[in-house]
Coordinates of C-alpha atoms in Angstrom, one line a residue:
X1 CA 85.2 89.4 109.5
X2 CA 84.3 92.7 107.7
X3 CA 80.7 91.7 107.7
X4 CA 80.6 91.6 111.5
X5 CA 80.1 94.3 114.2
X6 CA 82.3 94.8 117.2
X7 CA 80.0 94.9 120.3
X8 CA 80.9 94.3 123.9
X9 CA 84.3 92.9 123.0
X10 CA 82.9 90.3 120.6
X11 CA 82.4 90.1 116.8
X12 CA 78.8 89.3 115.8
X13 CA 76.7 89.4 112.7
X14 CA 74.1 92.2 112.4
X15 CA 70.8 91.1 113.9
X16 CA 69.0 91.4 110.6
X17 CA 72.0 89.8 108.7
X18 CA 72.3 92.6 106.1
X19 CA 75.5 93.6 104.3
X20 CA 76.8 96.7 102.4
X21 CA 79.0 96.5 99.4
X22 CA 82.4 98.2 100.0
X23 CA 83.7 99.7 96.7
X24 CA 87.2 100.4 95.5
X25 CA 86.7 103.9 93.9
X26 CA 89.7 103.4 91.6
X27 CA 88.2 100.3 89.9
X28 CA 84.5 100.5 90.9
X29 CA 84.9 96.8 92.1
X30 CA 83.5 95.4 95.3
X31 CA 86.2 94.9 97.8
X32 CA 84.1 93.1 100.4
X33 CA 80.8 93.3 102.2
X34 CA 80.5 95.1 105.5
X35 CA 77.8 94.5 108.1
X36 CA 74.6 96.5 107.7
X37 CA 73.8 97.4 111.3
X38 CA 70.4 98.6 112.3
X39 CA 68.6 100.0 115.3
X40 CA 68.7 96.6 117.1
X41 CA 72.5 96.4 116.8
X42 CA 72.8 100.0 117.9
X43 CA 70.7 99.4 120.9
X44 CA 72.8 96.4 121.8
X45 CA 76.0 98.4 121.4
X46 CA 74.8 101.4 123.4
X47 CA 73.6 99.1 126.3
X48 CA 77.0 97.4 126.3
X49 CA 78.7 100.8 126.5
X50 CA 76.3 101.9 129.2
X51 CA 77.1 98.9 131.4
X52 CA 80.8 99.3 130.7
X53 CA 80.6 102.9 131.9
X54 CA 78.2 102.5 134.9
X55 CA 79.5 99.2 136.2
X56 CA 82.8 98.4 134.5
X57 CA 86.3 99.4 135.4
X58 CA 87.1 101.8 132.6
X59 CA 86.0 105.2 134.1
X60 CA 87.4 104.2 137.5
X61 CA 90.9 103.6 136.1
X62 CA 93.6 106.2 136.7
X63 CA 94.6 108.3 133.7
X64 CA 97.9 106.4 133.7
X65 CA 96.1 103.1 133.5
X66 CA 94.0 104.3 130.6
X67 CA 97.1 105.7 128.9
X68 CA 98.7 102.3 128.7
X69 CA 95.8 101.1 126.6
X70 CA 96.0 104.1 124.4
X71 CA 99.7 103.7 123.8
X72 CA 99.1 100.0 123.1
X73 CA 96.6 101.0 120.4
X74 CA 99.1 103.5 119.0
X75 CA 101.7 100.8 118.9
X76 CA 99.5 98.3 117.0
X77 CA 98.6 101.0 114.5
X78 CA 102.2 101.8 114.0
X79 CA 103.1 98.1 113.5
X80 CA 100.5 97.8 110.8
X81 CA 101.0 101.2 109.2
X82 CA 101.8 100.0 105.7
X83 CA 98.9 97.4 105.7
X84 CA 96.5 100.0 107.1
X85 CA 97.6 102.6 104.6
X86 CA 97.1 100.3 101.7
X87 CA 93.7 99.3 103.0
X88 CA 92.8 103.0 103.3
X89 CA 93.8 103.6 99.7
X90 CA 91.8 100.7 98.4
X91 CA 88.7 101.8 100.3
X92 CA 89.0 105.6 100.0
X93 CA 91.1 106.2 96.9
X94 CA 93.7 108.7 98.2
X95 CA 97.3 108.4 97.2
X96 CA 99.4 106.0 99.3
X97 CA 101.8 108.7 100.7
X98 CA 98.8 110.6 102.0
X99 CA 97.4 107.5 103.5
X100 CA 100.7 106.7 105.3
X101 CA 100.7 110.2 106.7
X102 CA 97.1 109.7 107.9
X103 CA 97.9 106.4 109.7
X104 CA 101.0 107.9 111.3
X105 CA 98.8 110.8 112.5
X106 CA 96.2 108.4 113.9
X107 CA 98.9 106.6 115.9
X108 CA 100.2 110.0 117.1
X109 CA 96.7 111.0 118.2
X110 CA 96.4 108.0 120.5
X111 CA 99.9 108.7 121.9
X112 CA 99.1 112.3 122.5
X113 CA 95.9 111.6 124.4
X114 CA 97.7 109.0 126.4
X115 CA 99.8 111.8 127.7
X116 CA 96.8 114.0 128.5
X117 CA 95.2 111.0 130.3
X118 CA 98.2 110.8 132.5
X119 CA 98.1 114.5 133.2
X120 CA 94.5 114.1 134.4
X121 CA 95.8 112.2 137.4
X122 CA 97.4 115.5 138.6
X123 CA 94.9 118.0 137.5
X124 CA 91.5 116.4 137.6
X125 CA 90.7 118.5 140.7
X126 CA 91.1 122.3 140.9
X127 CA 90.7 124.1 144.3
X128 CA 88.5 127.1 144.1
X129 CA 89.0 130.1 146.5
X130 CA 85.5 131.2 147.7
X131 CA 84.6 134.4 149.5
X132 CA 83.2 132.7 152.6
X133 CA 86.2 131.0 154.4
X134 CA 83.8 128.6 156.2
X135 CA 83.6 126.7 153.0
X136 CA 86.0 124.9 150.8
X137 CA 85.3 124.3 147.1
X138 CA 86.8 122.4 144.2
X139 CA 86.0 121.7 140.5
X140 CA 86.3 118.1 139.5
X141 CA 86.6 116.9 135.9
X142 CA 84.9 113.5 135.3
X143 CA 84.2 111.4 132.2
X144 CA 81.1 112.5 130.5
X145 CA 79.6 109.0 129.9
X146 CA 78.5 107.1 126.8
X147 CA 79.6 108.7 123.5
X148 CA 77.9 108.2 120.1
X149 CA 80.5 109.0 117.4
X150 CA 79.8 109.3 113.7
X151 CA 82.8 109.7 111.5
X152 CA 83.2 110.6 107.7
X153 CA 84.8 108.9 104.8
X154 CA 87.5 111.4 103.8
X155 CA 90.0 110.5 106.5
X156 CA 88.6 107.1 107.7
X157 CA 90.9 106.1 110.5
X158 CA 92.2 109.5 111.4
X159 CA 88.8 111.0 112.0
X160 CA 88.0 107.9 114.2
X161 CA 91.2 108.6 116.2
X162 CA 90.2 112.2 116.7
X163 CA 87.1 111.1 118.5
X164 CA 88.0 107.7 120.0
X165 CA 91.3 108.7 121.5
X166 CA 90.2 111.7 123.6
X167 CA 87.0 109.9 124.6
X168 CA 88.9 106.9 125.9
X169 CA 91.5 109.2 127.6
X170 CA 88.7 110.9 129.5
X171 CA 87.2 107.6 130.7
X172 CA 84.2 107.5 128.4
X173 CA 82.8 104.5 126.6
X174 CA 81.9 104.8 123.0
X175 CA 79.8 103.5 120.2
X176 CA 81.4 104.3 116.8
X177 CA 79.5 104.5 113.5
X178 CA 82.0 104.9 110.7
X179 CA 80.9 105.9 107.2
X180 CA 79.4 103.0 105.3
X181 CA 81.6 104.0 102.4
X182 CA 84.9 103.5 104.2
X183 CA 84.5 101.2 107.2
X184 CA 87.5 98.9 106.8
X185 CA 90.2 100.7 108.9
X186 CA 87.6 101.4 111.7
X187 CA 87.0 97.6 111.9
X188 CA 90.7 97.1 112.1
X189 CA 90.7 99.3 115.2
X190 CA 88.2 96.8 116.7
X191 CA 90.7 94.0 116.1
X192 CA 93.4 96.1 117.7
X193 CA 91.1 96.7 120.7
X194 CA 90.5 92.9 121.0
X195 CA 94.3 92.2 120.8
X196 CA 95.2 94.6 123.6
X197 CA 92.3 93.3 125.8
X198 CA 90.4 96.6 126.0
X199 CA 87.6 95.9 128.5
X200 CA 84.4 94.8 126.9
X201 CA 81.9 97.5 126.0
X202 CA 84.5 100.3 126.1
X203 CA 84.7 100.5 122.3
X204 CA 81.9 99.3 120.1
X205 CA 81.8 99.6 116.3
X206 CA 78.6 99.4 114.4
X207 CA 78.8 99.7 110.6
X208 CA 75.8 100.6 108.6
X209 CA 74.0 103.5 106.8
X210 CA 73.1 106.8 108.3
X211 CA 69.3 106.1 108.4
X212 CA 69.7 102.6 109.7
X213 CA 72.5 103.0 112.2
X214 CA 73.4 106.6 112.5
X215 CA 70.0 107.9 113.3
X216 CA 69.2 105.3 116.0
X217 CA 72.5 106.2 117.6
X218 CA 71.8 109.9 117.7
X219 CA 68.3 109.2 119.1
X220 CA 69.2 106.6 121.7
X221 CA 68.3 107.8 125.2
X222 CA 71.3 106.1 126.9
X223 CA 73.8 108.1 124.9
X224 CA 75.2 111.1 126.8
X225 CA 77.3 112.7 124.1
X226 CA 77.2 112.9 120.3
X227 CA 80.3 113.7 118.3
X228 CA 79.8 114.1 114.6
X229 CA 81.9 115.1 111.6
X230 CA 80.2 115.5 108.3
X231 CA 77.9 117.8 106.2
X232 CA 75.9 120.7 107.5
X233 CA 72.5 119.0 106.6
X234 CA 73.4 115.8 108.4
X235 CA 74.8 117.8 111.3
X236 CA 71.6 119.7 111.6
X237 CA 69.7 116.4 111.9
X238 CA 72.2 115.2 114.6
X239 CA 71.6 118.4 116.5
X240 CA 67.9 118.0 116.3
X241 CA 68.0 114.4 117.5
X242 CA 70.3 115.3 120.4
X243 CA 68.0 118.1 121.4
X244 CA 65.3 115.6 122.4
X245 CA 67.3 114.5 125.4
X246 CA 69.5 117.7 125.7
X247 CA 72.6 115.6 124.8
X248 CA 76.0 117.2 124.9
X249 CA 77.0 117.7 121.2
X250 CA 80.1 118.6 119.3
X251 CA 79.9 119.1 115.5
X252 CA 82.6 119.5 112.9
X253 CA 80.8 120.4 109.7
X254 CA 81.5 121.8 106.2
X255 CA 83.4 124.8 104.9
X256 CA 84.0 127.0 102.0
X257 CA 87.3 128.4 103.2
X258 CA 88.9 131.4 101.7
X259 CA 92.6 131.9 100.8
X260 CA 93.6 135.5 100.5
X261 CA 96.8 136.1 98.5
X262 CA 98.3 139.6 98.5
X263 CA 100.3 141.1 95.7
X264 CA 103.6 141.0 97.6
X265 CA 103.5 137.2 97.8
X266 CA 105.9 134.9 96.0
X267 CA 103.9 133.5 93.0
X268 CA 105.4 130.1 93.1
X269 CA 104.9 129.7 96.8
X270 CA 101.3 130.9 96.4
X271 CA 100.6 128.4 93.6
X272 CA 102.0 125.5 95.6
X273 CA 99.9 126.3 98.7
X274 CA 96.8 127.0 96.7
X275 CA 97.1 123.6 95.1
X276 CA 97.9 121.9 98.4
X277 CA 94.8 123.6 99.9
X278 CA 92.4 122.2 97.4
X279 CA 93.9 119.1 95.6
X280 CA 95.2 117.2 98.6
X281 CA 92.9 114.3 99.3
X282 CA 91.1 115.0 96.0
X283 CA 89.7 118.2 97.6
X284 CA 87.6 116.1 99.9
X285 CA 88.6 118.1 103.0
X286 CA 86.2 120.1 105.1
X287 CA 88.8 122.8 105.6
X288 CA 89.8 123.0 101.9
X289 CA 90.6 126.5 100.8
X290 CA 88.3 126.3 97.8
X291 CA 87.7 130.1 97.4
X292 CA 91.0 131.8 96.4
X293 CA 91.1 135.6 96.4
X294 CA 94.1 137.1 94.6
X295 CA 95.1 140.8 94.7
X296 CA 94.6 142.3 91.3
X297 CA 98.3 143.1 90.4
X298 CA 99.3 139.4 90.4
X299 CA 95.9 137.8 89.6
X300 CA 96.7 136.9 86.0
X301 CA 100.2 135.6 86.8
X302 CA 99.0 133.4 89.6
X303 CA 96.1 132.1 87.6
X304 CA 98.4 131.3 84.6
X305 CA 100.8 129.3 86.8
X306 CA 97.9 127.6 88.7
X307 CA 96.3 126.3 85.5
X308 CA 99.7 125.2 84.2
X309 CA 100.6 123.3 87.4
X310 CA 97.1 121.8 87.9
X311 CA 97.3 120.2 84.4
X312 CA 100.6 118.5 85.4
X313 CA 99.2 116.7 88.5
X314 CA 99.5 112.9 88.0
X315 CA 96.0 111.3 88.3
X316 CA 95.7 107.6 89.0
X317 CA 95.1 104.7 91.3
X318 CA 96.4 105.7 94.8
X319 CA 98.6 102.6 94.9
X320 CA 100.5 103.6 91.7
X321 CA 103.8 105.3 92.3
X322 CA 103.8 109.1 91.7
X323 CA 100.0 109.5 91.9
X324 CA 99.1 112.8 93.4
X325 CA 95.3 112.8 92.7
X326 CA 93.3 109.6 93.3
X327 CA 89.6 108.9 92.5
X328 CA 86.7 110.5 94.3
X329 CA 85.4 108.3 97.1
X330 CA 82.1 107.1 95.6
X331 CA 79.9 107.3 92.5
X332 CA 77.5 109.5 94.4
X333 CA 80.2 112.1 95.3
X334 CA 81.7 111.8 91.8
X335 CA 78.3 112.7 90.2
X336 CA 77.7 115.5 92.7
X337 CA 81.0 117.2 91.8
X338 CA 80.5 116.9 88.1
X339 CA 77.0 118.3 88.5
X340 CA 78.4 121.3 90.3
X341 CA 80.9 121.9 87.5
X342 CA 78.2 121.6 84.9
X343 CA 76.0 124.0 86.9
X344 CA 78.9 126.5 86.9
X345 CA 79.2 126.3 83.2
X346 CA 75.5 127.0 82.8
X347 CA 75.9 130.0 85.1
X348 CA 78.5 131.4 82.8
X349 CA 81.5 130.5 85.0
X350 CA 84.8 130.0 83.1
X351 CA 86.4 126.6 83.4
X352 CA 90.1 127.6 83.3
X353 CA 91.4 124.1 83.8
X354 CA 90.1 120.6 84.1
X355 CA 86.3 120.3 84.5
X356 CA 85.7 116.7 83.7
X357 CA 86.9 113.1 83.6
X358 CA 90.5 112.7 82.6
X359 CA 91.3 111.1 79.3
X360 CA 92.3 107.4 79.4
X361 CA 90.3 106.4 82.5
X362 CA 87.5 104.1 81.5
X363 CA 86.7 103.1 85.1
X364 CA 87.1 104.7 88.5
X365 CA 85.6 107.9 89.9
X366 CA 88.3 110.2 88.5
X367 CA 87.9 114.0 88.1
X368 CA 90.5 116.4 86.7
X369 CA 91.9 119.2 89.0
X370 CA 89.5 122.0 88.1
X371 CA 90.0 125.8 88.3
X372 CA 87.0 128.0 87.9
X373 CA 87.0 131.8 87.3
X374 CA 84.6 134.7 86.4
X375 CA 81.9 133.7 88.9
X376 CA 79.6 136.1 90.8
X377 CA 79.7 136.0 94.6
X378 CA 76.2 134.7 94.7
X379 CA 76.9 131.8 92.3
X380 CA 76.4 128.2 93.5
X381 CA 80.1 127.2 93.1
X382 CA 81.3 130.3 95.1
X383 CA 79.0 129.8 98.0
X384 CA 78.4 126.0 98.3
X385 CA 80.8 123.3 99.5
X386 CA 81.6 121.1 96.5
X387 CA 84.0 118.7 98.3
X388 CA 86.1 117.8 95.4
X389 CA 89.2 119.0 93.4
X390 CA 87.5 122.3 92.4
X391 CA 88.8 125.7 93.2
X392 CA 87.2 129.1 92.6
X393 CA 89.5 132.0 91.9
X394 CA 88.6 135.7 92.1
X395 CA 90.5 139.0 92.1
X396 CA 90.3 141.7 94.8
X397 CA 91.5 145.3 95.0
X398 CA 92.4 146.0 98.6
X399 CA 92.6 144.5 102.1
X400 CA 89.2 145.7 103.1
X401 CA 87.5 144.1 100.1
X402 CA 89.5 140.9 100.6
X403 CA 88.2 140.6 104.2
X404 CA 84.7 141.4 103.2
X405 CA 84.7 138.7 100.4
X406 CA 86.4 136.2 102.6
X407 CA 83.9 136.6 105.5
X408 CA 80.8 136.6 103.2
X409 CA 79.9 133.0 103.8
X410 CA 77.7 131.0 106.1
X411 CA 80.7 128.8 106.8
X412 CA 83.6 129.6 109.0
X413 CA 85.8 126.5 109.5
X414 CA 89.1 127.8 108.1
X415 CA 90.9 130.5 106.2
X416 CA 94.4 131.4 104.9
X417 CA 96.3 134.6 104.1
X418 CA 99.6 135.0 102.3
X419 CA 101.8 138.1 102.3
X420 CA 105.4 139.1 102.9
X421 CA 104.1 141.7 105.3
X422 CA 103.7 139.8 108.6
X423 CA 101.9 142.6 110.4
X424 CA 99.3 142.5 107.6
X425 CA 99.0 138.7 107.9
X426 CA 98.4 139.0 111.6
X427 CA 95.8 141.8 111.1
X428 CA 93.9 139.9 108.5
X429 CA 94.1 136.6 110.4
X430 CA 92.3 138.4 113.3
X431 CA 89.7 139.8 111.0
X432 CA 88.8 136.5 109.3
X433 CA 85.7 134.9 110.9
X434 CA 87.0 131.3 111.0
X435 CA 88.1 128.8 113.7
X436 CA 91.4 128.0 112.0
X437 CA 93.5 130.6 110.1
X438 CA 96.8 129.7 108.3
X439 CA 99.4 132.3 107.5
X440 CA 101.6 131.7 104.4
X441 CA 100.3 128.1 104.1
X442 CA 97.1 126.0 103.9
X443 CA 96.0 122.9 105.7
X444 CA 98.7 122.0 108.2
X445 CA 97.0 120.3 111.1
X446 CA 98.5 119.6 114.5
X447 CA 97.2 117.3 117.2
X448 CA 98.1 119.9 119.8
X449 CA 96.1 122.8 118.4
X450 CA 92.3 123.3 118.5
X451 CA 90.2 122.4 115.5
X452 CA 86.7 123.6 114.8
X453 CA 84.7 126.3 113.1
X454 CA 82.6 129.4 113.4
X455 CA 79.0 129.9 112.1
X456 CA 77.5 126.8 110.4
X457 CA 80.9 125.0 110.3
X458 CA 80.3 123.5 113.7
X459 CA 80.1 123.6 117.5
X460 CA 83.0 122.9 119.9
X461 CA 86.6 122.1 119.2
X462 CA 88.5 118.9 118.6
X463 CA 92.2 118.1 119.1
X464 CA 94.5 119.5 121.8
X465 CA 93.3 119.9 125.4
X466 CA 90.1 121.2 123.9
X467 CA 89.4 117.8 122.4
X468 CA 89.8 116.1 125.8
X469 CA 87.5 118.7 127.3
X470 CA 84.8 117.6 124.9
X471 CA 84.5 114.3 126.8
X472 CA 84.7 115.6 130.4
X473 CA 82.0 117.0 132.8
X474 CA 82.9 119.6 135.4
X475 CA 81.5 119.0 138.8
X476 CA 81.6 121.5 141.7
X477 CA 82.1 120.0 145.2
X478 CA 81.7 122.4 148.1
X479 CA 82.1 121.5 151.8
X480 CA 81.1 123.4 154.9
X481 CA 84.2 123.1 157.1
X482 CA 83.3 125.4 160.1
X483 CA 82.7 123.9 163.6
X484 CA 79.9 126.4 164.4
X485 CA 76.2 125.5 163.4
X486 CA 74.7 127.2 160.4
X487 CA 71.9 128.6 162.5
X488 CA 69.6 129.8 159.9
X489 CA 66.5 127.9 161.1
X490 CA 67.7 126.3 164.4
X491 CA 68.9 129.0 166.7
X492 CA 71.5 128.1 169.4

């Protein structure tokens, strides 16, 4: 069924019958073929979502009624957690423990937004005190409409959950276009929707490439809201397409996040969090702290320990026990990362660790954990998102310089600071121009907290109550309650 699309509660072949090879990045073998949806399929899916929103029961249900569906989805994900995690590994390449964590978080996301859906029943309306007592006014939160969601390949099911769960909780209907590289767990979500009898047209899933399926979705006039996670260049295209109809847009884009380590930090803790911030998920994380700034007195010691520990990371198939670094998701991404490392070498950057394909791997898109030093602040690897297991390390002299170097980027998704001085951490956290700042850690992500960036790292926030607000419109309803006539034109 992987070669079918889920539209209006039914599975159907793409109108043009095309398919896309889905590759296991650990072996470079074809797992299966997914349906290659095109503009005709997108049109069908959007119209189904439009009818489901305009004429169907979904937006008219109470929050508690919608919550029951969301909890049912969470329950089905939890029931299949091991099978879904193994499918994620086979399709994406990440180590199995990471995939299990992702699947658990996806189920948790649906449960969390079920709770917020229930709360909507009590706070969908907010009375407003107005100056003229002859009037009463209230603000009403209503579902936004039909959502077009485009999700990336780095956290396939989890990124789907981040968009689908709050959209459904709000009462929206949705057309989902998952990455063509990793569509398999998104299709499993369609099967779950079918099993729990989600009303037809509420969730539609169209697999396909960006040009053939993603672009028609962003341009469709019946879509009210676009939610996209991915690269800045693609996000720019989504924004331009949405501007034609003045669509509501939220974007979660790239990053080149800094990690500032002060000299009073514990070196072992610093090395652990630096590694977690860049080698988790093979460095294919939009918020990865890929620019590490280390205060001069401990720079050499931290760098020495970092290169030693990076060399110890077990590389392998994500299904093999003990693997901590799996393959890169695709051949194209693999070649892009190696190209960036080669460019760094040509620019005179020092490759302190890694830098190529690990020995003993004749197949699969594997790259060693890589540590780069001695780059200028205008070098390609320091300024551009590589999206792989590659970290750039640079010394700094004082707090002022650290903040200046950290903020000198067109990105602003995340940042981290480490110090034993809590007051300094709080001060630096406030000074960092990023939507997410971690203190004495890197990458922890919680469903309850807002997620999104400054500058070219995006627009809007996902997760928490902010994520639900992405899919709600606010309407003012004002009533004239006085018995006397208005009397502006007609005089008594």
